[in-house]
Short mmCIF file of C-alpha atoms and ligand atoms in Angstrom, two decimals:
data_model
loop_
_atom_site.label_atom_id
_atom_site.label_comp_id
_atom_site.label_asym_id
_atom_site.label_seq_id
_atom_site.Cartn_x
_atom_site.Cartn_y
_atom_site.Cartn_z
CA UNK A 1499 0.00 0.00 0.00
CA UNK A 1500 0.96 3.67 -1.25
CA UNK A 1501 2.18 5.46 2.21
CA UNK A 1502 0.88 8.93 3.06
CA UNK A 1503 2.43 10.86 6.77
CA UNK A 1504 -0.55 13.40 8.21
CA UNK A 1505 1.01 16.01 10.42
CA UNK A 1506 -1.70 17.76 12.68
CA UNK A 1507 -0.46 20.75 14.36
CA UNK A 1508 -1.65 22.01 18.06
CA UNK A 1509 -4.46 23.63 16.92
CA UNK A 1510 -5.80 21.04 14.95
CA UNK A 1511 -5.90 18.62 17.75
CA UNK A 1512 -6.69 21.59 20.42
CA UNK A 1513 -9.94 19.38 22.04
CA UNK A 1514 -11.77 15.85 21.37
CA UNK A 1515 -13.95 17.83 18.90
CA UNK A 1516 -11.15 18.83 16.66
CA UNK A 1517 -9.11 15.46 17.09
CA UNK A 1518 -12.48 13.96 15.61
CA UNK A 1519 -12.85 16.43 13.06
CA UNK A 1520 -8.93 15.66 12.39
CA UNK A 1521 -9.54 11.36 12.20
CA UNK A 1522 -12.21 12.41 9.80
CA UNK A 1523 -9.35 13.12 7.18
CA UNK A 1524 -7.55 10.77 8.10
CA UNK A 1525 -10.44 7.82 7.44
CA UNK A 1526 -10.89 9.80 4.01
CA UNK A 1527 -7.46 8.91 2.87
CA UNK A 1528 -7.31 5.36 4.56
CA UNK A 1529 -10.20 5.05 2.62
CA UNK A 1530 -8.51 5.80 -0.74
CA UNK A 1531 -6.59 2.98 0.13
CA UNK A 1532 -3.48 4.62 1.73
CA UNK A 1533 -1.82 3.18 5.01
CA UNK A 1534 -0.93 6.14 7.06
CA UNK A 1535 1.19 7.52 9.33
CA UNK A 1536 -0.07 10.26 11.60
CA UNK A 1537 2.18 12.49 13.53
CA UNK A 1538 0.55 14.41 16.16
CA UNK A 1539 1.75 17.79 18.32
CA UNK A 1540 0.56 18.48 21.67
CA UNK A 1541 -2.98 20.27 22.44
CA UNK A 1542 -2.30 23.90 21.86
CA UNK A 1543 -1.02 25.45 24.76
CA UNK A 1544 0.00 22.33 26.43
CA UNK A 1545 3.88 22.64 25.82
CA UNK A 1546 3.96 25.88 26.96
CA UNK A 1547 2.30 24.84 29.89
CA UNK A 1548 4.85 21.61 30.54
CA UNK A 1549 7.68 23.40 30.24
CA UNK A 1550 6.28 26.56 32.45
CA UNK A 1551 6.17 24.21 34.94
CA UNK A 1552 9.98 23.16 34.61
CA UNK A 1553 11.27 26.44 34.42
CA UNK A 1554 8.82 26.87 38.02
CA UNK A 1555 10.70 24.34 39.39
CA UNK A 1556 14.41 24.65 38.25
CA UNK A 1557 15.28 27.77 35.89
CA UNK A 1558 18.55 25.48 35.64
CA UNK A 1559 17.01 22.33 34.72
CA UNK A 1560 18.50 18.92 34.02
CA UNK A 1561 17.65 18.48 29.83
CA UNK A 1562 17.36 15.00 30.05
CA UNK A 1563 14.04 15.83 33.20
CA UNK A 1564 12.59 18.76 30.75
CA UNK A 1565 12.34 16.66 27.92
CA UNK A 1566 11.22 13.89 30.12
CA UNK A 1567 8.52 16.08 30.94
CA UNK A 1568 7.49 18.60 27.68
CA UNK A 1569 7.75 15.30 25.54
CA UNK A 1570 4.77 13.96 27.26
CA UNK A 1571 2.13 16.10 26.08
CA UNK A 1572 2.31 14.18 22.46
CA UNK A 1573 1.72 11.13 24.07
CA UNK A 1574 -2.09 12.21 25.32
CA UNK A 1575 -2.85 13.34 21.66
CA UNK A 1576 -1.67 10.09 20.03
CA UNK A 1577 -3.58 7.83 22.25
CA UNK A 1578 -6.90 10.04 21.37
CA UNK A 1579 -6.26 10.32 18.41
CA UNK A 1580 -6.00 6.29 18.38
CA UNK A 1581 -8.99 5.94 20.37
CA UNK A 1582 -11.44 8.32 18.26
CA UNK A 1583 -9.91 6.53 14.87
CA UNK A 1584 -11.17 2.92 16.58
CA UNK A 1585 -14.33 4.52 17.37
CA UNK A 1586 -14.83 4.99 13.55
CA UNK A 1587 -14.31 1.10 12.95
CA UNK A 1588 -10.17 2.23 11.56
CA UNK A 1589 -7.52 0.35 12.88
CA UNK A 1590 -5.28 2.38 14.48
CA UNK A 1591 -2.44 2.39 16.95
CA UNK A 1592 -0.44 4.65 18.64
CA UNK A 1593 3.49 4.72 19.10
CA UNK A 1594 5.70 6.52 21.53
CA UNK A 1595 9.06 7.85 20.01
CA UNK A 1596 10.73 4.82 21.79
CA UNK A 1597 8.14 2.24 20.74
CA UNK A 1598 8.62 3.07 16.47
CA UNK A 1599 11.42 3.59 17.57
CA UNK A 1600 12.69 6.95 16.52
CA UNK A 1601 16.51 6.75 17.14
CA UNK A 1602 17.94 10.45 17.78
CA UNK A 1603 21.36 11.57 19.24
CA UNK A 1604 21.57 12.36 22.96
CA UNK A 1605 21.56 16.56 22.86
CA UNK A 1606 18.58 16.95 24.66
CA UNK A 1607 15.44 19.25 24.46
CA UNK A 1608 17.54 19.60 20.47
CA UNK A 1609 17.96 16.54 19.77
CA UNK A 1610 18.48 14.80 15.92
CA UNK A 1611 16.76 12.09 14.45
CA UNK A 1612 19.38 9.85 13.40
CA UNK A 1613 17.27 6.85 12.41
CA UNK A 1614 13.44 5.31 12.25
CA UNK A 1615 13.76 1.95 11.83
CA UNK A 1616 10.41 0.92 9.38
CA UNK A 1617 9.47 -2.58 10.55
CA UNK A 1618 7.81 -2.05 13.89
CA UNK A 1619 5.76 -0.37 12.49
CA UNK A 1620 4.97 -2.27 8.62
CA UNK A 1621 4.72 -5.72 10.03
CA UNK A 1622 2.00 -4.02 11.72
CA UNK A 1623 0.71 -2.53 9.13
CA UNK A 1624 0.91 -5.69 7.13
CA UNK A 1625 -1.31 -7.39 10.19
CA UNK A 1626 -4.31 -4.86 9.15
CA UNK A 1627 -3.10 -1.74 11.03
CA UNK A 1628 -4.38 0.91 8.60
CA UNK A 1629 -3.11 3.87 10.68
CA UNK A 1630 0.07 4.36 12.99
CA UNK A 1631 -0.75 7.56 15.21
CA UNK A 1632 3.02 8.91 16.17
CA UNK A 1633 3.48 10.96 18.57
CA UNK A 1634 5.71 13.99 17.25
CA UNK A 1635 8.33 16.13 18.83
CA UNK A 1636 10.28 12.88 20.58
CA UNK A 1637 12.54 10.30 20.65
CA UNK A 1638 15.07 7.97 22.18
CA UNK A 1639 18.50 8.72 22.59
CA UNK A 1640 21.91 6.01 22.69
CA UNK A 1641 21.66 5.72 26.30
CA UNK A 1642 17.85 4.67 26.15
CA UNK A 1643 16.12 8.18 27.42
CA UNK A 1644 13.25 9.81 25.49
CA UNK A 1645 15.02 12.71 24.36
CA UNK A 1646 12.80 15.86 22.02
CA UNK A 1647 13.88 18.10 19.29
CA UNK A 1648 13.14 21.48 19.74
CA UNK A 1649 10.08 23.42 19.49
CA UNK A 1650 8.07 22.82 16.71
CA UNK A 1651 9.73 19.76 16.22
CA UNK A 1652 6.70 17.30 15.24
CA UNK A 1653 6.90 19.10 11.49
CA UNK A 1654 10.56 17.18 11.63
CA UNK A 1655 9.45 14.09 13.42
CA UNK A 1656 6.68 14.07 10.06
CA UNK A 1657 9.09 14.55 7.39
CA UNK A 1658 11.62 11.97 8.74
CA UNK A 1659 8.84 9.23 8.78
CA UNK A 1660 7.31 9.99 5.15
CA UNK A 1661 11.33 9.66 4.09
CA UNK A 1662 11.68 6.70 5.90
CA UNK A 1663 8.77 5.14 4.66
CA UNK A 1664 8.81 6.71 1.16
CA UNK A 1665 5.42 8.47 1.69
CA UNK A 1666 3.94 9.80 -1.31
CA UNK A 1667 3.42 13.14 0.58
CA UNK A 1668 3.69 14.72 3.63
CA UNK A 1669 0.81 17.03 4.63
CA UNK A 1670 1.32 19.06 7.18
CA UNK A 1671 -2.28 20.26 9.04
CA UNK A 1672 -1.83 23.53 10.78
CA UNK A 1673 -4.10 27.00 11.08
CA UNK A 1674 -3.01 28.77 7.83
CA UNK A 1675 -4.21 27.29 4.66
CA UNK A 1676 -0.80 27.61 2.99
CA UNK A 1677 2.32 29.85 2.49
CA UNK A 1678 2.19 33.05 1.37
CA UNK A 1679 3.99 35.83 -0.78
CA UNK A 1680 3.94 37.70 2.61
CA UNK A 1681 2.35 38.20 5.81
CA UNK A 1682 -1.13 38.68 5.10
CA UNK A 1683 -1.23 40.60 8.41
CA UNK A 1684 0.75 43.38 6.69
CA UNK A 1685 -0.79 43.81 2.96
CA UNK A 1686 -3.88 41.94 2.33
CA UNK A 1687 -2.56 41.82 -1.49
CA UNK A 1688 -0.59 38.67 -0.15
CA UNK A 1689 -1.54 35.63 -2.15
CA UNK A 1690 -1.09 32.03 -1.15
CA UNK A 1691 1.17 30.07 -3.31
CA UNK A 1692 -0.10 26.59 -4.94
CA UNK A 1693 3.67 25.89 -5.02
CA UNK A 1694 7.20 26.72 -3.67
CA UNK A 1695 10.62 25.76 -4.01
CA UNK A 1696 12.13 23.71 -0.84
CA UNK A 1697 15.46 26.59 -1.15
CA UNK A 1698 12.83 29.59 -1.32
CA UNK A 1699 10.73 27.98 2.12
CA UNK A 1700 13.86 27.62 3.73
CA UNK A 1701 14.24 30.98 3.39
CA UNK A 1702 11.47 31.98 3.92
CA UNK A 1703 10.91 29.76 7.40
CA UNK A 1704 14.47 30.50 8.75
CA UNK A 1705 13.37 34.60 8.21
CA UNK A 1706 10.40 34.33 10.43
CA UNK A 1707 7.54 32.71 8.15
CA UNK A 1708 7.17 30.40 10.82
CA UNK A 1709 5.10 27.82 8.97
CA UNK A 1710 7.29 24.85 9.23
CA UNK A 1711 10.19 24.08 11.46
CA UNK A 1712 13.55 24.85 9.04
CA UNK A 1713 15.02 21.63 10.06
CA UNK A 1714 12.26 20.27 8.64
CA UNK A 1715 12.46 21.95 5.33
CA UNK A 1716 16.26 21.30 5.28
CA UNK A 1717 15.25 17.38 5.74
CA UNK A 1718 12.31 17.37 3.02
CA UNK A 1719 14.99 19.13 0.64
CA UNK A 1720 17.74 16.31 1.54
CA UNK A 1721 15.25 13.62 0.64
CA UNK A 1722 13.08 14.80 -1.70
CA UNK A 1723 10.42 14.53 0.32
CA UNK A 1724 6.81 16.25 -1.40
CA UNK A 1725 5.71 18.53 1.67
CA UNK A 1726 1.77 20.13 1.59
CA UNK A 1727 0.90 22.92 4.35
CA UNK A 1728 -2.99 23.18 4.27
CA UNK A 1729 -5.26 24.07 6.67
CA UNK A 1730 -7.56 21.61 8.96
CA UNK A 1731 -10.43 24.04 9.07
CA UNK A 1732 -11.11 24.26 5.17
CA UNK A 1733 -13.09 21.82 2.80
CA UNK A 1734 -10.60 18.82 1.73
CA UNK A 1735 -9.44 19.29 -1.59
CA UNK A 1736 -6.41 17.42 -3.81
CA UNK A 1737 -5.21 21.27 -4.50
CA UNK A 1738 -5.66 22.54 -1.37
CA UNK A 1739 -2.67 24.26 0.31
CA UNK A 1740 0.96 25.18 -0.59
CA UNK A 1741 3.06 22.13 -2.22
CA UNK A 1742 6.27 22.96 -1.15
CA UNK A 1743 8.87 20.82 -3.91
CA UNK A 1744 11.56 21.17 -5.88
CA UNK A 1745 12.25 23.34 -8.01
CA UNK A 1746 11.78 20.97 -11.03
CA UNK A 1747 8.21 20.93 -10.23
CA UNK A 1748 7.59 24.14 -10.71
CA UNK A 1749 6.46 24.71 -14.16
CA UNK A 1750 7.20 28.58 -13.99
CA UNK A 1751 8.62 30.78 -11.28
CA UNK A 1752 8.37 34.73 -10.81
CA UNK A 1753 11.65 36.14 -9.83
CA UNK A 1754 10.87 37.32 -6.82
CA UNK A 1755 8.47 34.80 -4.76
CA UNK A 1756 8.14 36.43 -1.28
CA UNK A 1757 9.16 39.00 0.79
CA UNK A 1758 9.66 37.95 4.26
CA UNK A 1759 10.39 40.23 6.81
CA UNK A 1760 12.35 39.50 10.76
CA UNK A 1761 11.02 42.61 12.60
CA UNK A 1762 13.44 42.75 16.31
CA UNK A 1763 16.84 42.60 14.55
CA UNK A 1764 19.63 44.99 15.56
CA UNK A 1765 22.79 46.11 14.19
CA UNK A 1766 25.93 45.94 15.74
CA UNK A 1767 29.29 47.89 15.10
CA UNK A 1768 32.54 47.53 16.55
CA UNK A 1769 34.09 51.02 15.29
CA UNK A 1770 38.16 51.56 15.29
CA UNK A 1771 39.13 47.72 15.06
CA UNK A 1772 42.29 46.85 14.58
CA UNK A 1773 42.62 45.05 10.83
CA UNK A 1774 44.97 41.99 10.80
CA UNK A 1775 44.95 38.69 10.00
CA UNK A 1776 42.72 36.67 12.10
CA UNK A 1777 40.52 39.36 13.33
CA UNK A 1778 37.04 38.32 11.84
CA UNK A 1779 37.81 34.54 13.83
CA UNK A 1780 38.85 36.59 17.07
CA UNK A 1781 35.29 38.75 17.24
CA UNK A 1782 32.95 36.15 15.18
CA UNK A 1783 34.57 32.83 17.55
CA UNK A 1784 33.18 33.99 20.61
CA UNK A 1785 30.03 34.91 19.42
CA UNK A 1786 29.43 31.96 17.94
CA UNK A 1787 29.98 30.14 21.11
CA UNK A 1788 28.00 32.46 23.02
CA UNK A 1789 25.10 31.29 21.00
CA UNK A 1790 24.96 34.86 19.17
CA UNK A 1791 22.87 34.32 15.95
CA UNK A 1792 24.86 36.15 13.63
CA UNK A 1793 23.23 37.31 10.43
CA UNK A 1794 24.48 39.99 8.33
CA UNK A 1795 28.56 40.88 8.26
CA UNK A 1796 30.01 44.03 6.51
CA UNK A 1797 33.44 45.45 7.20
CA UNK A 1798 34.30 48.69 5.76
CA UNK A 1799 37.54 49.74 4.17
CA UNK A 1800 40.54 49.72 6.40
CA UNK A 1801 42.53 52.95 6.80
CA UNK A 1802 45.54 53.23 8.75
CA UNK A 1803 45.39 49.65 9.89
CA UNK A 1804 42.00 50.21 11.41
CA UNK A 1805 38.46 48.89 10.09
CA UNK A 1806 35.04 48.94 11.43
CA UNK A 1807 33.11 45.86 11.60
CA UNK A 1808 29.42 45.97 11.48
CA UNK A 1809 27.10 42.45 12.21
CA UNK A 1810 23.06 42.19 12.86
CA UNK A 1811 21.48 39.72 15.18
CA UNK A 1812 18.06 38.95 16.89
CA UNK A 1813 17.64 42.18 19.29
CA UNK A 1814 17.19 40.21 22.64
CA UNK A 1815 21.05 38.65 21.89
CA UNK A 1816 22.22 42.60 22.28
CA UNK A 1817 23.55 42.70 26.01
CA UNK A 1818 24.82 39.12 25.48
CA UNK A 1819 27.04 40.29 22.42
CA UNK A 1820 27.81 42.94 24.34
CA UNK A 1821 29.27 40.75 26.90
CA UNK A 1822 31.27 39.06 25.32
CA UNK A 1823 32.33 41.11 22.81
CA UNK A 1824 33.61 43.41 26.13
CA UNK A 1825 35.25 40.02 27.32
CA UNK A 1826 37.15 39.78 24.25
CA UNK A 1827 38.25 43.14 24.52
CA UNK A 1828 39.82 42.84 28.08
CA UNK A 1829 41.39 39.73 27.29
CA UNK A 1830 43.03 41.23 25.00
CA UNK A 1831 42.12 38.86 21.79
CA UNK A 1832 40.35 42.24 20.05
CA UNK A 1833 40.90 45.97 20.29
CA UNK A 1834 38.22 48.17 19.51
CA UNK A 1835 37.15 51.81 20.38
CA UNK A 1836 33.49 51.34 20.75
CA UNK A 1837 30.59 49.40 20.40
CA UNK A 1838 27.09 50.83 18.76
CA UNK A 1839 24.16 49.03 19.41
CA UNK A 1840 21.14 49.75 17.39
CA UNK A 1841 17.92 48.15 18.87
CA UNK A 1842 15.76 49.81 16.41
CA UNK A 1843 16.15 47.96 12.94
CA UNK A 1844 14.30 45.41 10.92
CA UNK A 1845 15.24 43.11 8.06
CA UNK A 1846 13.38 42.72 4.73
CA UNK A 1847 14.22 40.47 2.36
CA UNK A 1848 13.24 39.39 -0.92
CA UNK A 1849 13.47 35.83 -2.42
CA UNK A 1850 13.39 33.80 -5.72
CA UNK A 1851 14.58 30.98 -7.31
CA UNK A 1852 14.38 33.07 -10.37
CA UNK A 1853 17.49 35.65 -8.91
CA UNK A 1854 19.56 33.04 -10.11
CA UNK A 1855 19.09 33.43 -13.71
CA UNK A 1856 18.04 37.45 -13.99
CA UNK A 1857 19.24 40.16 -13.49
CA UNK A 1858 18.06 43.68 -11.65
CA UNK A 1859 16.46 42.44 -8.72
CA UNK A 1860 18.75 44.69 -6.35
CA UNK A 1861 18.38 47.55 -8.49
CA UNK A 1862 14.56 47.36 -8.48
CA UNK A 1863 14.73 46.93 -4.77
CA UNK A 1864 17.01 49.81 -3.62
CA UNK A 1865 15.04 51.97 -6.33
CA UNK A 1866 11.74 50.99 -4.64
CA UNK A 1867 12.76 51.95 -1.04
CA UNK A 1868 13.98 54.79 -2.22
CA UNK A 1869 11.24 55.82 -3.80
CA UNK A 1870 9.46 55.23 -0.06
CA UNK A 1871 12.42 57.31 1.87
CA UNK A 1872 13.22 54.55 2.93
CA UNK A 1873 17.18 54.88 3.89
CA UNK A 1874 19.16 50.91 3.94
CA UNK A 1875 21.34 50.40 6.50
CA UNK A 1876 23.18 47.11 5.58
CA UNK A 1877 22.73 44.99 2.56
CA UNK A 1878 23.45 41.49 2.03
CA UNK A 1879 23.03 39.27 -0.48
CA UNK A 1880 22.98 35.51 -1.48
CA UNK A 1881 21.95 33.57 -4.55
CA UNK A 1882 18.50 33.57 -4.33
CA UNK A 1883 18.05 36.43 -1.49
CA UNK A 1884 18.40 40.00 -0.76
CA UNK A 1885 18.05 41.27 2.40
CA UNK A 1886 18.21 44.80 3.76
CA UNK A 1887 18.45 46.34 7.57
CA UNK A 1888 15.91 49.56 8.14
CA UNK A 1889 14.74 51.13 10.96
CA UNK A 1890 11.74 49.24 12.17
CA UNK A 1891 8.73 52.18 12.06
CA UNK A 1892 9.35 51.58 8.23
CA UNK A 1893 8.61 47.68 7.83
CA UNK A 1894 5.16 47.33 7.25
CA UNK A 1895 5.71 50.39 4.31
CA UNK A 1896 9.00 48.81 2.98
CA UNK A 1897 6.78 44.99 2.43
CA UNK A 1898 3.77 46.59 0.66
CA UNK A 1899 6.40 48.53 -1.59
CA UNK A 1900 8.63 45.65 -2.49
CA UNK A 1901 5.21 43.09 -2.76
CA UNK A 1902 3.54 45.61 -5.58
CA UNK A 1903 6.84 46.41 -7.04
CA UNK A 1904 7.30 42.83 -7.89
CA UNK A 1905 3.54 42.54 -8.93
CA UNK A 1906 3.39 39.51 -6.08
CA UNK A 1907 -0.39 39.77 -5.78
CA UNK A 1908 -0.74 37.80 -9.99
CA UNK A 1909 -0.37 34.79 -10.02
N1 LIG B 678 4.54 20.49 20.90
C1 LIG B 678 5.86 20.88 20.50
C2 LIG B 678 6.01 22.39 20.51
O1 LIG B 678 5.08 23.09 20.75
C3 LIG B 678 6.26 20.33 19.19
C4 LIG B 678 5.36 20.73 18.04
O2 LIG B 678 4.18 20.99 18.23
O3 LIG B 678 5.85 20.78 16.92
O4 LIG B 678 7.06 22.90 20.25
MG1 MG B 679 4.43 24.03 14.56
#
């Protein structure tokens, strides 16, 4: 039998009503003869909730007790969901990470799947089993503890089963009925895509479309795996949603596909640094092991043996760059005559497979902004992205701009 993975997202499953109104899909495709695996998240809320509690208890916690404890939420959705699917005469069963089992490494509360191992779970389904209800978000580690993978992790936890099980297609369930050119909270001139490249998404995703987990992108890329975001609260249709595919799939592709948009960025600048040899790895090593999400470098021309160095990253990692960028200093590994912080700057960025193969895009950009008042800050590009630091009263203006500049509102 054809395999098809069903990811249902915290507001799917949010109460017995919607877990039923969930099973109802999933008997529809049983029905057209798939056997399918469904990955569950917790009930809305109840994550949050589990690991509120932790952080009551111990703001240092032990990982291994946390995931113990935030990885158990899954486990009350999968066995409803199992129950409800046996009340409508499907045979279904549900699986703990440790039961399939799901074999991840040991970093807990971010841990990787490493393997899923498919015969538990087809013998069973060669016995009659017509459904296996997963529980997402968990695993089991070398040392035999359940172990989780981040938050939002059950949109990895799907992907990894339909590529272990060569699934036909992945849909992922959530509360939007697919991805979209841009936030539709911004312009309402955003229009949902029928299709998107896996590179674009990841963008996308990693830039604060937070559809999908990235990881989970980055897996369905590695494999090949066909990914569909729809919504559980709309009529079921085969063209429903946002197939999200490579980019062979895509008949025809505008340049410019989205413009996403990170809104608490700030930009950093070390002014007066010394410039030698080595002095990128001195100031970018630390902050890379102080966690520091580093997006956006630029280093100006050097003068007298002195450069400044400017970097953005996510605004709440300010006072810890600061840190340690003021560690450095007294240590003596950098030399620098100030830091500038600015809190006050957003990132925009614009992305298309179709940047690869024409030309102007930046031009059109800048021009647009410019056209705004809108002044750019730092630029940055990569093949199939431009992104540009403002301040962050101008965001919602600079999206609209950029969207109707690139006409994303046709098809
Ligand atoms: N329940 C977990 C979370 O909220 C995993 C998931 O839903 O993807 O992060
Ligand atoms: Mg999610």
């Amino acid at each position: 039998m054809p395999v098809l993975v069903m990811k249902f997202g915290g507001t799917s499953v949010a109460n017995v009503d919607r877990i039923r109104r969930a099973a109802k899909r999933v008997g529809v495709e049983v029905a057209k003869g798939y056997d399918v695996i469904v990955i569950v998240s917790a009930m809305s809320g109840k994550t949050n909730e589990l690991v509120g509690w932790v952080n009551e208890i111990s703001p240092l916690y032990d990982a291994r007790e946390y995931d113990a404890v935030v990885s158990s939420a899954e486990n009350v959705t999968a066995g409803l969901m199992a129950l409800v699917l046996q009340e409508m005469d499907v045979p279904a069963r549900s699986w703990q990470g440790w039961q399939v089992p799901v074999r991840t490494t040991s970093a807990h509360a971010s841990a990787r799947i490493e393997e899923i191992p498919t015969d538990n779970i087809n013998s069973r389904f060669a016995d009659g089993m017509k459904v296996a209800v997963v529980a997402g978000f968990q695993g089991i580690s070398p040392e035999g503890r359940t172990t989780t993978l981040g938050r939002g992790g059950s949109d990895t936890t799907a992907v990894a089963f339909a590529a272990a099980f060569d699934a036909e297609r992945c849909d992922i369930y959530t509360d939007v009925d697919g991805v979209y050119t841009t936030d539709p909270r911004i312009t309402d001139k955003a229009r949902k895509l029928d299709r998107i490249a896996f590179e674009e998404m990841l963008e996308l995703a990693s830039l604060g479309a937070k559809v999908l987990q990235t990881r989970s992108v980055e897996l369905a890329m590695r494999y090949g795996v066909r990914l569909r975001v729809l919504s559980s609260f709309e009529e079921m249709s085969d063209n429903a949603g946002t197939l999200v595919c490579a980019e062979e799939d895509i008949m025809e592709s505008k340049v410019v596909n989205g413009i996403a948009f990170s809104r608490d960025e700030a930009k950093m600048t070390l002014i007066s640094v010394a410039d030698r040899p080595g002095i990128a790895a001195a100031i970018f090593g630390p902050l890379a092991e102080a966690g520091i999400n580093v997006d956006m470098i630029v280093q100006n021309i050097s003068e007298e043996g002195r450069t400044d160095m400017t970097f953005s990253c996510p605004v709440d990692q300010v006072l810890r760059a600061e840190k340690t960028l003021q560690k450095a200093k007294d240590s003596g590994e950098i030399n620098y005559h100030d830091l500038v912080a600015d809190q006050n700057v957003s990132k925009v960025s614009a992305v298309g497979i179709g940047m690869r193969s024409q030309s102007g895009v930046a031009a059109k950009m800048f021009k647009t902004l410019s056209d705004e008042g809108v002044n750019i800050k730092v630029i940055a590009t990569s093949e199939i992205k431009i992104s540009v630091l403002i301040d962050r009263k101008y965001v919602e203006l600079a999206v609209q701009a950029l969207h109707d500049a690139f006409e994303l509102e046709k098809p």
